[in-house]
């Protein structure tokens, strides 16, 4: 949430020097102000279950007596998002690929989606610093879909609209899927150039550069759209059970809760 140079509050997605704006969902600005965000402004996250969460300085949080920590930045639940956040020039709810197919991810390739990881033992886990939490549910189909396209353990992202995307290194595509991924990339690039879709071309290029050791897009990681959550494991949303109070104490020490 930001005021920037606009007359009314705006919702902003940002990555380094790139900012993209849209209208604020009804009621969100007021709810943030009531929770304790100064002026109703500040960062938010939207989970795969459409829950909106934020962080509030303990001194401004009216429910601090109910929080697991009473200092620093308190993680706070705001409510559930009703509807879709539309950024217009960037697809936040693109068409999902059909079963056993993939597309290039057309949404935001940074700061978007719950960040999960597939571990070496095939578990779906959420990590922050030295903390590691496994999903409370079985995600066999989702993990298998990930492993079909990437041979090593790594991250996957689940957006507020239930879309799943992963980073596929140029040199780590499963041999039997290499032609499929490269065809998906070629088809996307052709359509994007024909439609003068500069926003998506720029965002995908940024992802390739950011994931390349040489800052060379040709050696980066393709953002690949695996599909929609509803197509895996009955649509089960990954959830962790956090009962370690020291985790909340650690989180509250940092302003940047979202890293």
Short mmCIF file of C-alpha atoms in Angstrom, two decimals:
data_model
loop_
_atom_site.label_atom_id
_atom_site.label_comp_id
_atom_site.label_asym_id
_atom_site.label_seq_id
_atom_site.Cartn_x
_atom_site.Cartn_y
_atom_site.Cartn_z
CA UNK A 1 0.00 0.00 0.00
CA UNK A 2 1.40 3.39 -0.96
CA UNK A 3 0.39 7.01 -1.44
CA UNK A 4 3.28 7.92 -3.79
CA UNK A 5 2.15 10.95 -5.83
CA UNK A 6 -1.44 9.79 -6.24
CA UNK A 7 -4.53 11.48 -4.85
CA UNK A 8 -5.81 8.19 -3.41
CA UNK A 9 -3.98 5.17 -1.96
CA UNK A 10 -2.66 2.65 -4.48
CA UNK A 11 -1.48 -0.93 -4.33
CA UNK A 12 2.09 -1.23 -5.57
CA UNK A 13 4.18 -4.17 -6.69
CA UNK A 14 7.86 -3.34 -6.66
CA UNK A 15 11.14 -4.94 -7.64
CA UNK A 16 14.19 -2.70 -7.44
CA UNK A 17 13.58 0.24 -9.79
CA UNK A 18 10.40 -1.21 -11.31
CA UNK A 19 7.01 -0.28 -9.81
CA UNK A 20 3.55 -1.27 -11.06
CA UNK A 21 0.34 0.12 -9.54
CA UNK A 22 -3.31 -0.81 -9.27
CA UNK A 23 -6.39 0.11 -7.25
CA UNK A 24 -6.67 -0.95 -3.63
CA UNK A 25 -9.25 -3.70 -2.92
CA UNK A 26 -12.32 -2.35 -1.16
CA UNK A 27 -11.88 -2.03 2.58
CA UNK A 28 -8.18 -2.93 2.69
CA UNK A 29 -6.83 0.56 3.35
CA UNK A 30 -9.25 1.14 6.24
CA UNK A 31 -8.57 -2.30 7.74
CA UNK A 32 -4.82 -1.71 7.69
CA UNK A 33 -5.26 1.62 9.45
CA UNK A 34 -7.46 0.01 12.11
CA UNK A 35 -4.91 -2.73 12.73
CA UNK A 36 -2.18 -0.16 13.36
CA UNK A 37 -0.44 0.52 10.05
CA UNK A 38 0.34 4.24 10.07
CA UNK A 39 -2.10 5.98 7.73
CA UNK A 40 -3.12 2.55 6.41
CA UNK A 41 0.08 2.31 4.37
CA UNK A 42 2.73 -0.42 4.27
CA UNK A 43 3.52 -3.85 2.90
CA UNK A 44 1.14 -6.81 2.75
CA UNK A 45 1.28 -10.40 1.60
CA UNK A 46 -1.55 -12.51 0.18
CA UNK A 47 -1.32 -16.24 0.80
CA UNK A 48 -2.37 -19.14 -1.41
CA UNK A 49 -5.57 -19.24 0.65
CA UNK A 50 -6.29 -15.54 -0.05
CA UNK A 51 -5.45 -14.50 3.52
CA UNK A 52 -3.99 -11.01 3.73
CA UNK A 53 -1.21 -10.64 6.29
CA UNK A 54 0.97 -7.71 7.28
CA UNK A 55 3.44 -6.63 9.96
CA UNK A 56 2.77 -3.94 12.56
CA UNK A 57 5.15 -2.29 15.04
CA UNK A 58 4.34 -3.65 18.49
CA UNK A 59 3.78 -0.13 19.87
CA UNK A 60 1.01 0.44 17.29
CA UNK A 61 -0.65 -2.99 17.43
CA UNK A 62 -3.79 -2.88 19.55
CA UNK A 63 -3.88 -6.67 20.01
CA UNK A 64 -0.28 -7.00 21.16
CA UNK A 65 -1.44 -8.66 24.39
CA UNK A 66 -2.70 -11.59 22.29
CA UNK A 67 0.40 -11.83 20.09
CA UNK A 68 3.16 -14.43 20.61
CA UNK A 69 5.65 -11.54 20.98
CA UNK A 70 5.28 -8.04 22.40
CA UNK A 71 8.13 -6.17 20.71
CA UNK A 72 9.46 -5.56 17.22
CA UNK A 73 7.28 -6.21 14.19
CA UNK A 74 4.19 -8.29 14.91
CA UNK A 75 2.87 -10.51 12.06
CA UNK A 76 -0.85 -9.74 11.83
CA UNK A 77 -3.79 -11.29 10.00
CA UNK A 78 -5.83 -8.67 8.12
CA UNK A 79 -8.60 -10.73 6.53
CA UNK A 80 -9.44 -12.62 3.35
CA UNK A 81 -9.20 -11.11 -0.09
CA UNK A 82 -12.52 -11.03 -1.93
CA UNK A 83 -11.94 -11.11 -5.67
CA UNK A 84 -8.82 -10.74 -7.80
CA UNK A 85 -6.17 -8.04 -7.66
CA UNK A 86 -5.84 -6.80 -11.24
CA UNK A 87 -2.60 -5.08 -12.24
CA UNK A 88 -3.83 -4.69 -15.84
CA UNK A 89 -0.48 -4.87 -17.71
CA UNK A 90 0.64 -8.02 -15.85
CA UNK A 91 -1.38 -11.24 -15.72
CA UNK A 92 -2.14 -12.12 -12.10
CA UNK A 93 -4.61 -14.86 -13.07
CA UNK A 94 -3.43 -16.24 -16.43
CA UNK A 95 -4.82 -19.30 -18.15
CA UNK A 96 -3.27 -22.37 -16.56
CA UNK A 97 -1.64 -24.99 -18.77
CA UNK A 98 -3.52 -28.23 -19.34
CA UNK A 99 -2.50 -31.36 -17.46
CA UNK A 100 1.09 -32.50 -18.10
CA UNK A 101 1.80 -29.29 -20.04
CA UNK A 102 3.62 -26.09 -19.04
CA UNK A 103 3.71 -22.45 -20.05
CA UNK A 104 6.00 -19.54 -19.31
CA UNK A 105 4.77 -17.85 -16.12
CA UNK A 106 3.15 -14.55 -17.17
CA UNK A 107 2.65 -13.09 -13.70
CA UNK A 108 5.11 -11.30 -11.44
CA UNK A 109 8.37 -13.30 -11.29
CA UNK A 110 9.49 -11.64 -8.04
CA UNK A 111 7.75 -10.95 -4.72
CA UNK A 112 4.68 -12.92 -5.71
CA UNK A 113 3.36 -16.12 -4.22
CA UNK A 114 4.02 -18.19 -1.13
CA UNK A 115 7.57 -19.49 -1.33
CA UNK A 116 7.77 -23.25 -0.75
CA UNK A 117 10.56 -25.72 -1.45
CA UNK A 118 10.72 -29.32 -2.57
CA UNK A 119 13.30 -31.02 -0.34
CA UNK A 120 15.71 -33.80 -1.24
CA UNK A 121 13.38 -36.34 0.38
CA UNK A 122 10.36 -35.17 -1.61
CA UNK A 123 8.68 -33.15 1.14
CA UNK A 124 7.10 -29.75 0.65
CA UNK A 125 8.62 -27.35 3.16
CA UNK A 126 8.57 -23.66 4.09
CA UNK A 127 11.79 -22.15 5.41
CA UNK A 128 12.91 -18.87 6.93
CA UNK A 129 16.49 -18.40 8.07
CA UNK A 130 17.23 -21.43 10.28
CA UNK A 131 13.57 -22.47 10.63
CA UNK A 132 12.09 -25.30 8.58
CA UNK A 133 8.41 -26.30 8.60
CA UNK A 134 6.88 -29.12 6.58
CA UNK A 135 3.36 -28.85 5.19
CA UNK A 136 0.83 -30.66 7.34
CA UNK A 137 -0.69 -32.29 4.24
CA UNK A 138 0.43 -34.72 1.57
CA UNK A 139 1.37 -33.09 -1.74
CA UNK A 140 2.56 -36.09 -3.71
CA UNK A 141 1.12 -34.98 -7.07
CA UNK A 142 2.49 -31.45 -6.75
CA UNK A 143 5.97 -32.68 -5.80
CA UNK A 144 5.94 -35.19 -8.65
CA UNK A 145 4.98 -32.45 -11.11
CA UNK A 146 7.89 -30.33 -9.88
CA UNK A 147 10.33 -33.22 -10.18
CA UNK A 148 9.25 -33.94 -13.75
CA UNK A 149 10.68 -30.60 -14.83
CA UNK A 150 13.50 -29.98 -12.38
CA UNK A 151 15.96 -32.62 -11.27
CA UNK A 152 17.15 -30.99 -8.06
CA UNK A 153 15.55 -29.71 -4.87
CA UNK A 154 14.40 -26.10 -5.09
CA UNK A 155 11.64 -23.57 -4.75
CA UNK A 156 8.12 -23.33 -6.05
CA UNK A 157 5.68 -20.45 -5.66
CA UNK A 158 1.92 -20.55 -5.11
CA UNK A 159 0.05 -17.31 -5.80
CA UNK A 160 -3.12 -15.91 -4.26
CA UNK A 161 -5.03 -17.21 -7.27
CA UNK A 162 -3.69 -20.74 -6.81
CA UNK A 163 -1.18 -20.70 -9.67
CA UNK A 164 2.08 -22.62 -9.25
CA UNK A 165 5.30 -21.54 -10.89
CA UNK A 166 8.89 -22.72 -10.57
CA UNK A 167 12.38 -21.74 -11.69
CA UNK A 168 13.80 -24.16 -14.23
CA UNK A 169 17.57 -23.74 -14.77
CA UNK A 170 18.57 -23.80 -18.41
CA UNK A 171 21.03 -26.61 -17.68
CA UNK A 172 18.81 -28.62 -15.32
CA UNK A 173 15.74 -29.43 -17.39
CA UNK A 174 14.80 -33.09 -17.21
CA UNK A 175 15.97 -34.63 -20.53
CA UNK A 176 12.53 -35.95 -21.45
CA UNK A 177 10.98 -32.51 -20.83
CA UNK A 178 13.62 -30.33 -22.47
CA UNK A 179 11.88 -29.99 -25.83
CA UNK A 180 8.53 -29.28 -24.14
CA UNK A 181 9.97 -26.47 -22.02
CA UNK A 182 11.90 -24.94 -24.90
CA UNK A 183 8.82 -25.07 -27.14
CA UNK A 184 6.80 -23.34 -24.41
CA UNK A 185 9.45 -20.61 -24.15
CA UNK A 186 9.65 -20.16 -27.92
CA UNK A 187 5.85 -19.96 -28.28
CA UNK A 188 5.58 -17.43 -25.46
CA UNK A 189 8.33 -15.23 -26.88
CA UNK A 190 6.80 -15.23 -30.35
CA UNK A 191 3.34 -14.27 -29.04
CA UNK A 192 4.74 -11.62 -26.69
CA UNK A 193 6.74 -9.98 -29.47
CA UNK A 194 3.82 -10.11 -31.91
CA UNK A 195 1.54 -8.49 -29.29
CA UNK A 196 4.19 -5.99 -28.22
CA UNK A 197 3.87 -7.30 -24.65
CA UNK A 198 6.86 -5.37 -23.35
CA UNK A 199 5.89 -5.71 -19.69
CA UNK A 200 6.03 -9.52 -19.68
CA UNK A 201 9.13 -9.62 -21.88
CA UNK A 202 10.91 -7.30 -19.47
CA UNK A 203 9.82 -9.19 -16.36
CA UNK A 204 10.85 -12.60 -17.69
CA UNK A 205 14.20 -11.18 -18.84
CA UNK A 206 14.75 -9.78 -15.34
CA UNK A 207 14.13 -13.20 -13.86
CA UNK A 208 16.60 -14.79 -16.25
CA UNK A 209 19.26 -12.19 -15.43
CA UNK A 210 18.65 -12.37 -11.67
CA UNK A 211 19.03 -16.16 -11.63
CA UNK A 212 22.18 -16.23 -13.76
CA UNK A 213 25.59 -16.23 -12.12
CA UNK A 214 26.93 -14.22 -15.03
CA UNK A 215 23.92 -11.85 -15.29
CA UNK A 216 23.38 -13.47 -18.68
CA UNK A 217 19.73 -14.27 -19.52
CA UNK A 218 20.78 -17.21 -21.67
CA UNK A 219 22.06 -19.00 -18.54
CA UNK A 220 19.26 -18.00 -16.18
CA UNK A 221 16.22 -19.85 -14.87
CA UNK A 222 12.98 -19.90 -16.84
CA UNK A 223 9.88 -18.98 -14.78
CA UNK A 224 7.65 -21.91 -15.70
CA UNK A 225 3.92 -22.18 -14.94
CA UNK A 226 3.19 -25.72 -13.71
CA UNK A 227 -0.55 -25.28 -13.40
CA UNK A 228 -3.25 -24.51 -10.88
CA UNK A 229 -3.45 -25.84 -7.33
CA UNK A 230 -6.88 -27.36 -8.02
CA UNK A 231 -5.21 -29.84 -10.42
CA UNK A 232 -2.95 -31.35 -7.75
CA UNK A 233 -3.81 -33.39 -4.66
CA UNK A 234 -7.46 -32.37 -4.70
CA UNK A 235 -6.56 -28.69 -4.51
CA UNK A 236 -5.05 -28.99 -1.02
CA UNK A 237 -3.39 -25.73 0.01
CA UNK A 238 -0.05 -26.25 1.77
CA UNK A 239 -0.18 -25.31 5.45
CA UNK A 240 2.38 -25.43 8.21
CA UNK A 241 1.83 -25.95 11.90
CA UNK A 242 4.09 -23.55 13.82
CA UNK A 243 4.26 -24.23 17.55
CA UNK A 244 7.79 -23.01 18.20
CA UNK A 245 7.47 -19.72 20.08
CA UNK A 246 11.12 -18.90 19.43
CA UNK A 247 10.25 -18.53 15.75
CA UNK A 248 7.88 -15.66 16.46
CA UNK A 249 10.44 -14.03 18.75
CA UNK A 250 13.02 -14.22 15.95
CA UNK A 251 10.67 -12.88 13.30
CA UNK A 252 9.69 -9.91 15.44
CA UNK A 253 13.31 -8.80 15.69
CA UNK A 254 13.39 -7.92 11.99
CA UNK A 255 11.58 -5.23 10.06
CA UNK A 256 11.94 -7.25 6.87
CA UNK A 257 9.69 -10.14 7.82
CA UNK A 258 9.11 -11.17 4.20
CA UNK A 259 12.58 -12.13 3.01
#
